[in-house]
Coordinates of C-alpha atoms in Angstrom, one line a residue:
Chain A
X1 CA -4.6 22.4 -12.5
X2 CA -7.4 25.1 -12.0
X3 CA -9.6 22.5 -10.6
X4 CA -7.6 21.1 -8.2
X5 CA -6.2 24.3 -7.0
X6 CA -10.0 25.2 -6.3
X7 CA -10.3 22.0 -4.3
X8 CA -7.7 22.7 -2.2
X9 CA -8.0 25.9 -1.5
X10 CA -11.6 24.7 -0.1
X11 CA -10.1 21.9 1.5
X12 CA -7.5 24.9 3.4
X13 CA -10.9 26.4 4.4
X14 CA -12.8 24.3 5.9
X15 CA -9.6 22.8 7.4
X16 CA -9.3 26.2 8.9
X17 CA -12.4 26.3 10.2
X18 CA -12.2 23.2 12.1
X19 CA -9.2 23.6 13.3
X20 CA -10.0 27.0 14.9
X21 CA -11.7 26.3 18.8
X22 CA -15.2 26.8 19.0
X23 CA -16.1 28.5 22.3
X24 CA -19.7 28.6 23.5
X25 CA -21.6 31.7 22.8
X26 CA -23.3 33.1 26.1
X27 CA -25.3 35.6 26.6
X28 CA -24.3 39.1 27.7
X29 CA -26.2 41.5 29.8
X30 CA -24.2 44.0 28.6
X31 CA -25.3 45.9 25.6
X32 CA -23.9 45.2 21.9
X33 CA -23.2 48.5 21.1
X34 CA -20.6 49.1 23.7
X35 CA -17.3 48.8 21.5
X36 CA -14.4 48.4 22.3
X37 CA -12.6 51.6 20.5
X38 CA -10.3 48.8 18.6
X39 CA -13.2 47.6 17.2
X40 CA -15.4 51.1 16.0
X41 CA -11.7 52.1 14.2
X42 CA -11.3 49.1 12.0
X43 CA -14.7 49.4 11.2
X44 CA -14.9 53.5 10.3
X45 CA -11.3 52.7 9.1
X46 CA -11.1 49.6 7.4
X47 CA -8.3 48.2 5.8
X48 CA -8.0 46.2 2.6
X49 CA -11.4 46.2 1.6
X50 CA -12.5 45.3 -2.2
X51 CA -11.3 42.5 -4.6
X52 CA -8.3 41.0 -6.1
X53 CA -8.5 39.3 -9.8
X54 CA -10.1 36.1 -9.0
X55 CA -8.8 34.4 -12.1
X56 CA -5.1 35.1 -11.5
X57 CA -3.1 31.7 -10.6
X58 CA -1.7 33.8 -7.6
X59 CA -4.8 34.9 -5.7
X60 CA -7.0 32.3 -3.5
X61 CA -10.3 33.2 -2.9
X62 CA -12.0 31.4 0.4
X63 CA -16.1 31.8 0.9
X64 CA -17.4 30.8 4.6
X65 CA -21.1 31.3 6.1
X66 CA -24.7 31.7 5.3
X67 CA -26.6 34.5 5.1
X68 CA -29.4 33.4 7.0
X69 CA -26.7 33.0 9.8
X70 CA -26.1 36.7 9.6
X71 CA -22.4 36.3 8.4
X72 CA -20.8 35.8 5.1
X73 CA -17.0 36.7 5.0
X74 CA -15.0 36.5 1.7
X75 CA -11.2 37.0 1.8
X76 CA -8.7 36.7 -1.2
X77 CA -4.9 36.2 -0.5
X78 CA -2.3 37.1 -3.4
X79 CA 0.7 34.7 -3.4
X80 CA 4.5 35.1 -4.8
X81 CA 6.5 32.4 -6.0
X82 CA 7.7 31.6 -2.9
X83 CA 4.7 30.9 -1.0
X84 CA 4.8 34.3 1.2
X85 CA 1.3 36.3 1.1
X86 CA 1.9 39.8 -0.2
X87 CA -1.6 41.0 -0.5
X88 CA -5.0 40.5 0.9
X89 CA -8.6 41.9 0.5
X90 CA -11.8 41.0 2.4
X91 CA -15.9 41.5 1.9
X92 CA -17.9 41.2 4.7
X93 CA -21.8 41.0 5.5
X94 CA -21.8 40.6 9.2
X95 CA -22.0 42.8 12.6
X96 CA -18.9 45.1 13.6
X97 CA -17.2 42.3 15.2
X98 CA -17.2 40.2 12.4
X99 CA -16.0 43.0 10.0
X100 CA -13.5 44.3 12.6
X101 CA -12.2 40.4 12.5
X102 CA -12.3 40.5 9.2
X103 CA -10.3 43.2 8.3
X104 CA -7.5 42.7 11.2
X105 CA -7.2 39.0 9.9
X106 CA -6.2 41.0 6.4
X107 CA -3.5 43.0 8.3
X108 CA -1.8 40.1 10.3
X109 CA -1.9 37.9 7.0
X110 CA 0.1 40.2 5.1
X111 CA 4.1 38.8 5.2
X112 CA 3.4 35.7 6.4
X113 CA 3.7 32.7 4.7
X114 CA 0.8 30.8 4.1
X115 CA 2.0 28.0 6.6
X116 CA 2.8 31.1 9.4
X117 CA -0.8 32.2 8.6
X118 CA -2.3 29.0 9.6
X119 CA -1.8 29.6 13.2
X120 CA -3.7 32.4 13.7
X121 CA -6.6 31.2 15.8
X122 CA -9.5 33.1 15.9
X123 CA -8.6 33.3 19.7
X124 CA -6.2 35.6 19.2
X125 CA -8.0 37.7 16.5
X126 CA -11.1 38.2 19.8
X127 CA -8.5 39.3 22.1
X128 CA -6.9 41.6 20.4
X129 CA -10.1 43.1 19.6
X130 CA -11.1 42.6 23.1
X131 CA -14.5 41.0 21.9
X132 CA -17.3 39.9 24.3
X133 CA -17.6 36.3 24.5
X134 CA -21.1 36.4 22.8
X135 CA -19.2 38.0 19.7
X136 CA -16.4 34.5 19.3
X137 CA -18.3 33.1 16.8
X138 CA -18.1 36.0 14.2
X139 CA -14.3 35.7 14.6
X140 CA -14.7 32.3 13.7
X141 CA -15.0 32.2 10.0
X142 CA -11.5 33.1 10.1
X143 CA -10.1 31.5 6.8
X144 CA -7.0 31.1 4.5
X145 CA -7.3 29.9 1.1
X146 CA -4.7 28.7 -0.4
X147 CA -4.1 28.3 -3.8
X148 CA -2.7 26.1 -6.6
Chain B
X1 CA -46.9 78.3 22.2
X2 CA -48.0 76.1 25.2
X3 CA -45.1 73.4 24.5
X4 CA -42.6 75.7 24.5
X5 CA -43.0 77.5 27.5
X6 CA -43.8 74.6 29.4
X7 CA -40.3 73.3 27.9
X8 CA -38.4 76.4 28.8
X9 CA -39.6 76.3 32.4
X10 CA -38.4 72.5 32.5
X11 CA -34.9 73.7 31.1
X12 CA -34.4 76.5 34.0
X13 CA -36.0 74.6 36.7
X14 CA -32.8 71.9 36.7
X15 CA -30.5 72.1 39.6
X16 CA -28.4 75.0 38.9
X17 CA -24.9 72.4 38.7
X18 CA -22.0 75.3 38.1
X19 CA -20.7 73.3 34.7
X20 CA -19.8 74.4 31.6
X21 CA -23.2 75.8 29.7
X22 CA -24.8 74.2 26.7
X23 CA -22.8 74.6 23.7
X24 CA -24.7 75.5 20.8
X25 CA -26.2 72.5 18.5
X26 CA -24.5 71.8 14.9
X27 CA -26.5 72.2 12.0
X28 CA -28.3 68.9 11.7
X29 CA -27.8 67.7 15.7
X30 CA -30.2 69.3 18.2
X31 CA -28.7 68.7 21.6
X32 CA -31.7 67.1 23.7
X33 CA -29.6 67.5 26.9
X34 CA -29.3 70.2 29.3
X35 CA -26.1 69.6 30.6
X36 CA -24.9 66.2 31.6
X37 CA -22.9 67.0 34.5
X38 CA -24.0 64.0 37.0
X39 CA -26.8 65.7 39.6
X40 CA -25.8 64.8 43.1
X41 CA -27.8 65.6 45.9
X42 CA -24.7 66.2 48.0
X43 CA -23.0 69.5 47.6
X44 CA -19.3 68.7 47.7
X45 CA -19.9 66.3 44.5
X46 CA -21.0 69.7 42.7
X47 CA -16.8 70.8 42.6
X48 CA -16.5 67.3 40.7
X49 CA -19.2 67.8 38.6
X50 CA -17.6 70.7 37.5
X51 CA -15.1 68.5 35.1
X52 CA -17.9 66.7 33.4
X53 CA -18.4 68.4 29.9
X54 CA -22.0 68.4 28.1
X55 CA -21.6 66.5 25.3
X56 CA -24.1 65.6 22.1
X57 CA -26.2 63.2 22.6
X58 CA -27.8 61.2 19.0
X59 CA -30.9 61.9 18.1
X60 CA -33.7 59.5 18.9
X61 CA -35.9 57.8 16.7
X62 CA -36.8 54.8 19.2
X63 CA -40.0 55.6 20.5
X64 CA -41.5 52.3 20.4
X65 CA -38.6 51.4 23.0
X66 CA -39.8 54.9 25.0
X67 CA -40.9 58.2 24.9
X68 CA -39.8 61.0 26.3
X69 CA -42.3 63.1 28.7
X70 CA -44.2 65.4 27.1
X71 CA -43.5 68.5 28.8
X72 CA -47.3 69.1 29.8
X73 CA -47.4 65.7 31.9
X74 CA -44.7 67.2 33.7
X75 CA -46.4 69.8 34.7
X76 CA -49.3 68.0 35.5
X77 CA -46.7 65.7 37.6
X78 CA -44.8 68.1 39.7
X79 CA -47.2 69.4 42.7
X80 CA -47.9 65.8 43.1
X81 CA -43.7 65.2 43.5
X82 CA -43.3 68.2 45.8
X83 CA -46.1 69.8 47.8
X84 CA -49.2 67.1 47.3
X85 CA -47.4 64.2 48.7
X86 CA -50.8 62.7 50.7
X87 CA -50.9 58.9 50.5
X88 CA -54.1 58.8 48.2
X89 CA -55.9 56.3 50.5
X90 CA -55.8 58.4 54.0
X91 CA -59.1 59.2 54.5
X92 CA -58.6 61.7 57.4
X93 CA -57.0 64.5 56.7
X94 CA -56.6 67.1 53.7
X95 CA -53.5 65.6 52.2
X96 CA -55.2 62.2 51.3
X97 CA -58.6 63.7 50.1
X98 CA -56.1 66.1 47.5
X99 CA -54.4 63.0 46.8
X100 CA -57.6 60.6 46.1
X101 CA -58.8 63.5 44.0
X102 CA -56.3 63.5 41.9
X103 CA -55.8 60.0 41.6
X104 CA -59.9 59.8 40.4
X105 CA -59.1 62.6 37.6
X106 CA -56.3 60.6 36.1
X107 CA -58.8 57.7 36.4
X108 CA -61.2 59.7 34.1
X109 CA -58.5 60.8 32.0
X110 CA -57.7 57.3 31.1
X111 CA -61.1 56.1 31.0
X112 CA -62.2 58.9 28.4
X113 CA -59.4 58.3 26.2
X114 CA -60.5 54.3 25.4
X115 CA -64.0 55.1 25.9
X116 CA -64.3 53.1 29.5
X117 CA -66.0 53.8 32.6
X118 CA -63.5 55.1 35.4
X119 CA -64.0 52.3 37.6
X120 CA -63.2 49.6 35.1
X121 CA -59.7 51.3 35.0
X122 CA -57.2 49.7 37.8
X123 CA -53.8 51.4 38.0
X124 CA -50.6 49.1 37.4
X125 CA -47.0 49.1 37.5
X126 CA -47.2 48.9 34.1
X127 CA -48.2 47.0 30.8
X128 CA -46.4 43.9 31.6
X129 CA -48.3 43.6 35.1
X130 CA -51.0 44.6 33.4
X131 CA -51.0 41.4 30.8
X132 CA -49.7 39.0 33.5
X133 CA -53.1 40.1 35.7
X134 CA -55.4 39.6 32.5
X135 CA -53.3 35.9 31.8
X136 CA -53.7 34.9 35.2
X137 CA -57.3 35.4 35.0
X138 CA -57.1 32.4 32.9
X139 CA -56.7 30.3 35.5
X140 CA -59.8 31.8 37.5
X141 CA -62.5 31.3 33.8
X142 CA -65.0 29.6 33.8
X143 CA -65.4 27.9 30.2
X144 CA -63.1 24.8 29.8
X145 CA -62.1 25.2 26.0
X146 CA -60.3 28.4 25.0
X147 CA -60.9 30.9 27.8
X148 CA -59.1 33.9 26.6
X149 CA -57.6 35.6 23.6
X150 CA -55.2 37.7 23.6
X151 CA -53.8 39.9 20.8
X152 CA -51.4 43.2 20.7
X153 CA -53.3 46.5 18.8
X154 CA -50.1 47.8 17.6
X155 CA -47.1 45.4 16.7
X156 CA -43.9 46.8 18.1
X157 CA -41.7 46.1 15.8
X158 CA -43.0 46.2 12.5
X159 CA -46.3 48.6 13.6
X160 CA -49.2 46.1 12.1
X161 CA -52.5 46.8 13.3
X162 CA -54.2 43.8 14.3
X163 CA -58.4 43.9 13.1
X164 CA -59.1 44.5 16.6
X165 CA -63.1 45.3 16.2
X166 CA -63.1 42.2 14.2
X167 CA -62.0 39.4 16.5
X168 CA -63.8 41.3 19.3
X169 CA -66.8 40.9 17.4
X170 CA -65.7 37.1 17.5
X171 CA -64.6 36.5 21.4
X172 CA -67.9 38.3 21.9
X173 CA -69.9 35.9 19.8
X174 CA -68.5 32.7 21.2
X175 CA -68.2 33.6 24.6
X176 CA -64.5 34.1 24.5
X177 CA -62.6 36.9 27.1
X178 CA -60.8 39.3 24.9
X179 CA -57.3 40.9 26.0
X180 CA -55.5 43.3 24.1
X181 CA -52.0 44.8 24.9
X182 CA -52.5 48.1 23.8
X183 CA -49.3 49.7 24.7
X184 CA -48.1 50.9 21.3
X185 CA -51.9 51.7 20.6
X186 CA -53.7 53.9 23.4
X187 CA -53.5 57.7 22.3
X188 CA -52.4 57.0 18.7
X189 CA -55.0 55.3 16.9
X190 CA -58.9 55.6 18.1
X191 CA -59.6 53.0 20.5
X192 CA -63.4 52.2 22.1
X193 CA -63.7 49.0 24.1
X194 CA -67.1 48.8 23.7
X195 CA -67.3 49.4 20.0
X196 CA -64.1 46.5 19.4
X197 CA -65.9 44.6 22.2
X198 CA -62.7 44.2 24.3
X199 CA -62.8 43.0 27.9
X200 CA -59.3 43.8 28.9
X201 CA -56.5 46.2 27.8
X202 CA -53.3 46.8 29.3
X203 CA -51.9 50.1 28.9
X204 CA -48.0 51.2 29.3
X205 CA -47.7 55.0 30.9
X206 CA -44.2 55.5 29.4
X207 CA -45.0 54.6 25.9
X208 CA -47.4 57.3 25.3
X209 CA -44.8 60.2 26.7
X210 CA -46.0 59.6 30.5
X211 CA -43.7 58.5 33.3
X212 CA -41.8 55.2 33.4
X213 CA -43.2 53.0 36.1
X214 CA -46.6 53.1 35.9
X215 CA -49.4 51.6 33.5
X216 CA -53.5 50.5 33.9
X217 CA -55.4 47.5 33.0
X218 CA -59.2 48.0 31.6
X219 CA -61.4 45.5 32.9
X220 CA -64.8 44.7 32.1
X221 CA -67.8 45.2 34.2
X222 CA -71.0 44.7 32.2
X223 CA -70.5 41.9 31.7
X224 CA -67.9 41.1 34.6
X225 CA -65.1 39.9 33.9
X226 CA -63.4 38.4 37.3
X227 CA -59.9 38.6 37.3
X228 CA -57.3 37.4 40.0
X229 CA -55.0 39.5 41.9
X230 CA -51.5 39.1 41.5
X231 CA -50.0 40.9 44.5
X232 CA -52.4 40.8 47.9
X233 CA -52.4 43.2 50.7
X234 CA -54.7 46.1 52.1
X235 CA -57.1 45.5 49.1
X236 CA -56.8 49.1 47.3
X237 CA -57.7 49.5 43.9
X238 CA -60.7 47.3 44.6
X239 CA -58.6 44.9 45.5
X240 CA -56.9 43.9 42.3
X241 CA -54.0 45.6 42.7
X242 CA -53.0 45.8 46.5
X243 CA -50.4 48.9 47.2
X244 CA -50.4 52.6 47.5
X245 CA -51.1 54.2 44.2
X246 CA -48.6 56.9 43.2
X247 CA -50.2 59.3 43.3
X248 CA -47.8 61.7 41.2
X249 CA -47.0 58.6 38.6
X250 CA -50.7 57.9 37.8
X251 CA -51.2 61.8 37.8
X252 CA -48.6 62.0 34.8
X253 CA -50.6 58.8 33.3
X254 CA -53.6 60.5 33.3
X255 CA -52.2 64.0 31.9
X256 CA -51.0 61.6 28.9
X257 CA -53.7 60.3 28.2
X258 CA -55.5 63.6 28.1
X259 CA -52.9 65.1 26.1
X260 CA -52.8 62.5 23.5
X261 CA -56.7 62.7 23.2
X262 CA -56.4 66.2 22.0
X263 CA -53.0 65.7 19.6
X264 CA -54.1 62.2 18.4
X265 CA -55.6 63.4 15.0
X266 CA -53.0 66.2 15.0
X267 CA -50.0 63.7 15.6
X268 CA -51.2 61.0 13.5
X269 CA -51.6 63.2 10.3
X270 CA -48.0 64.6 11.0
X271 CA -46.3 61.4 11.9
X272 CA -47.8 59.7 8.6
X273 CA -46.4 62.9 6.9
X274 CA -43.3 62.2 8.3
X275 CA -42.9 58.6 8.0
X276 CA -44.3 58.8 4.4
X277 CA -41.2 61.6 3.1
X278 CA -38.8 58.7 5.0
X279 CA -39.5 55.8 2.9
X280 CA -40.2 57.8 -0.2
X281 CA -36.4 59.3 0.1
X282 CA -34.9 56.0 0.9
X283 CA -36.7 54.0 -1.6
X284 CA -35.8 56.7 -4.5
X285 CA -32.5 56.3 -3.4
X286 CA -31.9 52.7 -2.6
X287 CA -32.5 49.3 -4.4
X288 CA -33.5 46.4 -2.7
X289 CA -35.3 47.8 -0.2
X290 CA -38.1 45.9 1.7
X291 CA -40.6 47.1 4.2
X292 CA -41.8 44.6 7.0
X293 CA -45.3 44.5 7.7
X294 CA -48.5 45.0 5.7
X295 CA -48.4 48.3 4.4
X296 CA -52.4 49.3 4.6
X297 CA -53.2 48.0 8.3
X298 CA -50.1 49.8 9.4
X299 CA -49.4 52.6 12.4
X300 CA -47.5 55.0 10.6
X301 CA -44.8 55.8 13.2
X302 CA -43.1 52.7 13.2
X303 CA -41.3 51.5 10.2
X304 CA -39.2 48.4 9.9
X305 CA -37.4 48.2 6.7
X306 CA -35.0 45.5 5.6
X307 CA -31.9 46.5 3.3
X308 CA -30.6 43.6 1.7
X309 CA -27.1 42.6 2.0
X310 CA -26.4 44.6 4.8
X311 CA -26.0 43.6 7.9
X312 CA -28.5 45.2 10.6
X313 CA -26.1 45.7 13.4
X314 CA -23.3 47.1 11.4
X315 CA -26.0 49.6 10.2
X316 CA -26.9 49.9 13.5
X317 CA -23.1 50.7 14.8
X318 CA -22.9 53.0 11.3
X319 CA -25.5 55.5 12.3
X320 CA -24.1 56.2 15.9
X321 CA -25.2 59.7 15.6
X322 CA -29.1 58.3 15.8
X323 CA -30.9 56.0 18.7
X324 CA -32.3 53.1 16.6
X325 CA -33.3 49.8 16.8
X326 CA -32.9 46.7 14.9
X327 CA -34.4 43.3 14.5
X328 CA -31.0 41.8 13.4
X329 CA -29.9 38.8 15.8
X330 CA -26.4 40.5 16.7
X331 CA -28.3 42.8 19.0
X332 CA -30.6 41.0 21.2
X333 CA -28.4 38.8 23.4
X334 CA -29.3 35.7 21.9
X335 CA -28.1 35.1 18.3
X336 CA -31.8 34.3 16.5
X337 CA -33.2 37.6 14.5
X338 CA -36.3 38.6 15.6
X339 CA -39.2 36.4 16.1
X340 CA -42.0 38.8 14.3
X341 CA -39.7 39.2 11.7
X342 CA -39.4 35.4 11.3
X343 CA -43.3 34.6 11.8
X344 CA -44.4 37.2 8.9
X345 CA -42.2 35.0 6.7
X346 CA -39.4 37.0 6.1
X347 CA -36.2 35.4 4.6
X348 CA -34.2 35.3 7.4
X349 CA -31.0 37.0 5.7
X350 CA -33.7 39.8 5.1
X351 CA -34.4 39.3 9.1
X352 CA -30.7 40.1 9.7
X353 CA -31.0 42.8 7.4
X354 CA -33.6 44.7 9.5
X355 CA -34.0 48.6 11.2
X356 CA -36.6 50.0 13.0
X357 CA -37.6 53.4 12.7
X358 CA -39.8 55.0 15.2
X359 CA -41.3 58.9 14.5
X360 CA -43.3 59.8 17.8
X361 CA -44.3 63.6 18.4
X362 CA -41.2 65.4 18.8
X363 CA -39.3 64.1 16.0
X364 CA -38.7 66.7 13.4
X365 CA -38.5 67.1 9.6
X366 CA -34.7 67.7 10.3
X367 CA -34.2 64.7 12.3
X368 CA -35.5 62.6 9.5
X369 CA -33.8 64.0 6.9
X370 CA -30.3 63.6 8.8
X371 CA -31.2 59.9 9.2
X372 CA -32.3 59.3 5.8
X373 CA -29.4 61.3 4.6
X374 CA -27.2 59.0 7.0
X375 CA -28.4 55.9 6.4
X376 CA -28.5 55.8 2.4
X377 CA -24.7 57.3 2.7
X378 CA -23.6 53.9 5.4
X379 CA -25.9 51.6 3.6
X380 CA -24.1 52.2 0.2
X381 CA -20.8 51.7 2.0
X382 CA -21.8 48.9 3.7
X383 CA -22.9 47.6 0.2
X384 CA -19.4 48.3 -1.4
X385 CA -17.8 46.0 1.6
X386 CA -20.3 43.1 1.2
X387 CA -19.6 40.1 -0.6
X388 CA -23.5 38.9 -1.3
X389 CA -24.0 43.1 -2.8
X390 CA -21.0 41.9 -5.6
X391 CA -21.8 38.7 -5.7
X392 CA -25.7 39.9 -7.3
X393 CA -23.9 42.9 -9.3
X394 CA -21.8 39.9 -11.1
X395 CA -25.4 38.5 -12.1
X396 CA -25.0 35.2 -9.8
X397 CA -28.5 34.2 -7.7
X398 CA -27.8 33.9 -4.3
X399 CA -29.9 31.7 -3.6
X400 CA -28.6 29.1 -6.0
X401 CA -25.3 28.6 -3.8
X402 CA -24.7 26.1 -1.4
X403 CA -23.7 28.4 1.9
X404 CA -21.3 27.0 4.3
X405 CA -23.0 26.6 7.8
X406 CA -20.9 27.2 11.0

């Protein structure tokens, strides 16, 4: 049971991850540092960071990225019996974008049912962070693993 | 005693803008500012000027990026901006001659500091026009095998020194021209192009606390080395740079040069002081820790250090409060980490990892020791929020796991 909740809950991942449109990174001639303020706050703020007990049957734990790619994003959901998320924590290494991504992904999981948290695209994650176009590819690794 | 007079008379000479005064610094942030209401040359902008508050500004530990002007070259500088204003190659009045004299003593200033004669120094824009005039020369050599080497002194990013007498002693042996970018090098470390036997050397005015905008190129005369001019025109600077010469900008080149002759021994034992309490309180304080570049042939004022399992630009973003620099891909535009980084070998989630910290002459104990104190304080949060920090605290070898690549 164990194993084959851990090979779906990759298979959710890297479903995920190819689901979610890959835009082409360009460069900017702006400056990385200039943040939007959305951004600076979930970073100096963040919400839900740390760990949930990886060995419960509830929680799904999802892995995505390398870190010789600069980026490694971890995020554990925590499941009821009826399939709706109730909590979520997240670790990242990565720049502020990705951590800002990361930790607003955490917030709009939360209450949603694991089919409802599907659809976030990592689309909507950039705009609402108002990210440069450069930065799309740190809200990429957008994941939700799913367990049993 | 000098300094700070000189700096006081900068701080009262700005344009008197009517804005709110200079509030006094918090412990641990000196303002660097005067005031930053915007300057406007028109009068009626001076009522909306008025609204702009002064405002702290970080402190700045990215001198290999620029240097402030020392407060001497200004003074050096300022005749030249407001009553000395002859073009320096009118020969036939008062105003030139003034000019063409001061243009000469900058020439010796420079010259004396690299141990060159004055008319094998040609004034630039810069170090960048500097190299491309020594490249070019490529084209004009006369050997047909390798025609020209050309090495930087000082690293910018990591701060290597390269064994500069030592491959001019090999150029010079196989009849090879020698070019060295010495723009992170001149007035910091002792430099004599005849002792390293080097036949060119571009130097950068505004990376030694001279003006922005200018820079010189050392070229060889005994023996000659010919060199080709980029930009034509009424043949000045012995016709291998055409153009008026700036008269105030090489003035302030020249001053530099000068004043780092006299501070280099001063500066360099300080800096090393400096840069040596830095790393010694990170270290202590920090695990996993590594410091980029050879650590013997090393200028001490800049210091690239990777902290593992942190990611350089969120470090970056972290220590707002300071002006730093990283060699993490996130902030150049392009998403590869830096290519000096990757060429020493480093592992390239250590070359994400990396910060660069530059101590120059006006950084203070303080200023380190708020950075130090910053950075160990982010770097152990950052730590907490990073899933490769508890991934090694639960015993597992990262480099054992198949990663994902997206």
């Amino acid at each position: 049971m164990a194993a084959a909740g851990a090979g779906r809950l990759r298979r959710a991942a890297s479903a995920l991850l190819l689901r979610a449109p890959r835009l082409p990174a360009r460069e900017l001639s702006a400056p990385a540092r200039l943040y939007h303020k959305k951004v600076v706050d979930h970073y100096e703020n963040p919400r839900n960071v740390g760990s949930l007990d990886k060995t419960s049957k509830n929680v799904g734990t999802g892995l995505v990225g390398a870190p010789a790619c600069g980026d490694v994003m971890k995020l554990q959901i925590q499941v009821d019996e009826k399939g709706k998320i109730v909590d979520a924590r997240f670790k990242t290494f990565g720049c502020g974008s990705a951590i800002a991504s990361s930790s607003l992904a955490t917030e709009w999981v939360k209450g949603k049912t694991v089919e409802e948290a599907l659809t976030i695209k990592n689309t909507d994650i950039a705009k609402e962070l108002c990210l440069p176009p450069v930065k799309l590819h740190c809200s990429t690794s957008l994941l939700i693993p799913t367990p049993k | 005693m000098l300094l700070r007079t000189a700096w006081r008379r900068v701080a009262t000479a700005a344009p008197a803008a009517p804005g709110p005064r200079a509030k006094p610094p918090i412990r641990g942030l000196r303002l660097r500012g005067i005031d930053l209401t915007p300057q406007s040359a028109v009068a009626s902008d001076a009522a909306i000027a008025l609204e702009a508050e002064s405002v702290l500004r970080p402190l700045y530990m990215d001198v290999q990026a620029t240097t402030p002007l020392d407060p001497r070259v200004l003074d050096a500088m300022l005749p030249y901006l407001v009553n000395y204003y002859g073009n320096p190659h009118s020969r036939t009045h008062a105003y030139g001659w003034e000019s063409e004299a001061a243009m000469e003593c900058a020439r010796q200033q420079v010259a004396s500091l690299i141990g060159a004669d004055p008319r094998e120094i040609i004034f630039t824009s810069g170090a960048t026009e500097s190299n491309n005039i020594a490249i070019k020369e490529l084209e004009a050599a006369i050997q047909p095998d390798t025609s020209l080497v050309s090495v930087m002194t000082v690293n910018n990013e990591i701060g290597v020194k390269q064994p500069i007498k030592e491959i001019g002693q090999i150029c010079s042996s196989r009849k090879v021209y020698f070019h060295t970018d010495a723009a992170q090098a001149v007035g910091k470390i002792p430099l004599d192009v005849n002792d390293m036997k080097i036949d060119l050397m571009s130097i950068s005015g505004h990376k030694i606390y001279g003006p922005k905008g200018v820079g010189a190129i050392y070229i060889r005369r005994r023996p000659r080395v010919r060199v080709e001019a980029l930009q034509s025109g009424g043949g000045q600077e012995r016709g291998m740079r055409s153009g008026t010469v700036p008269t105030p900008l090489v003035v302030g080149l020249g001053a530099a040069c000068e004043v780092a002759q006299q501070e280099m021994e001063y500066d360099h034992k300080r800096i090393s002081k400096l840069a040596e309490r830095l790393i010694r309180k990170i270290m202590k304080s920090l695990p996993d820790v590594v410091m980029n570049g050879d650590p013997e042939h090393h200028y001490p004022g800049c210091i690239n250090l990777s902290f593992a399992y942190v990611e350089g630009e969120s470090l970056l973003m972290a220590l707002k409060d300071v002006a730093l620099s990283s060699g993490s891909a996130c902030t150049s535009a392009s998403l590869e980490p830096s290519y000096v980084l990757r060429a020493i070998g480093t592992d390239e989630d250590l070359a994400h990892s990396s910060i660069r910290f530059g101590i120059g002459r006006f950084t203070t104990e303080e200023e380190v020791d708020y950075t130090v104190e910053k950075c160990i304080h982010h770097v152990k949060r950052l730590r907490e929020m990073s899933p490769l920090w508890e991934m090694v605290q639960d015993g597992i070898d990262l480099k054992s796991i198949k990663w994902t690549q997206h």
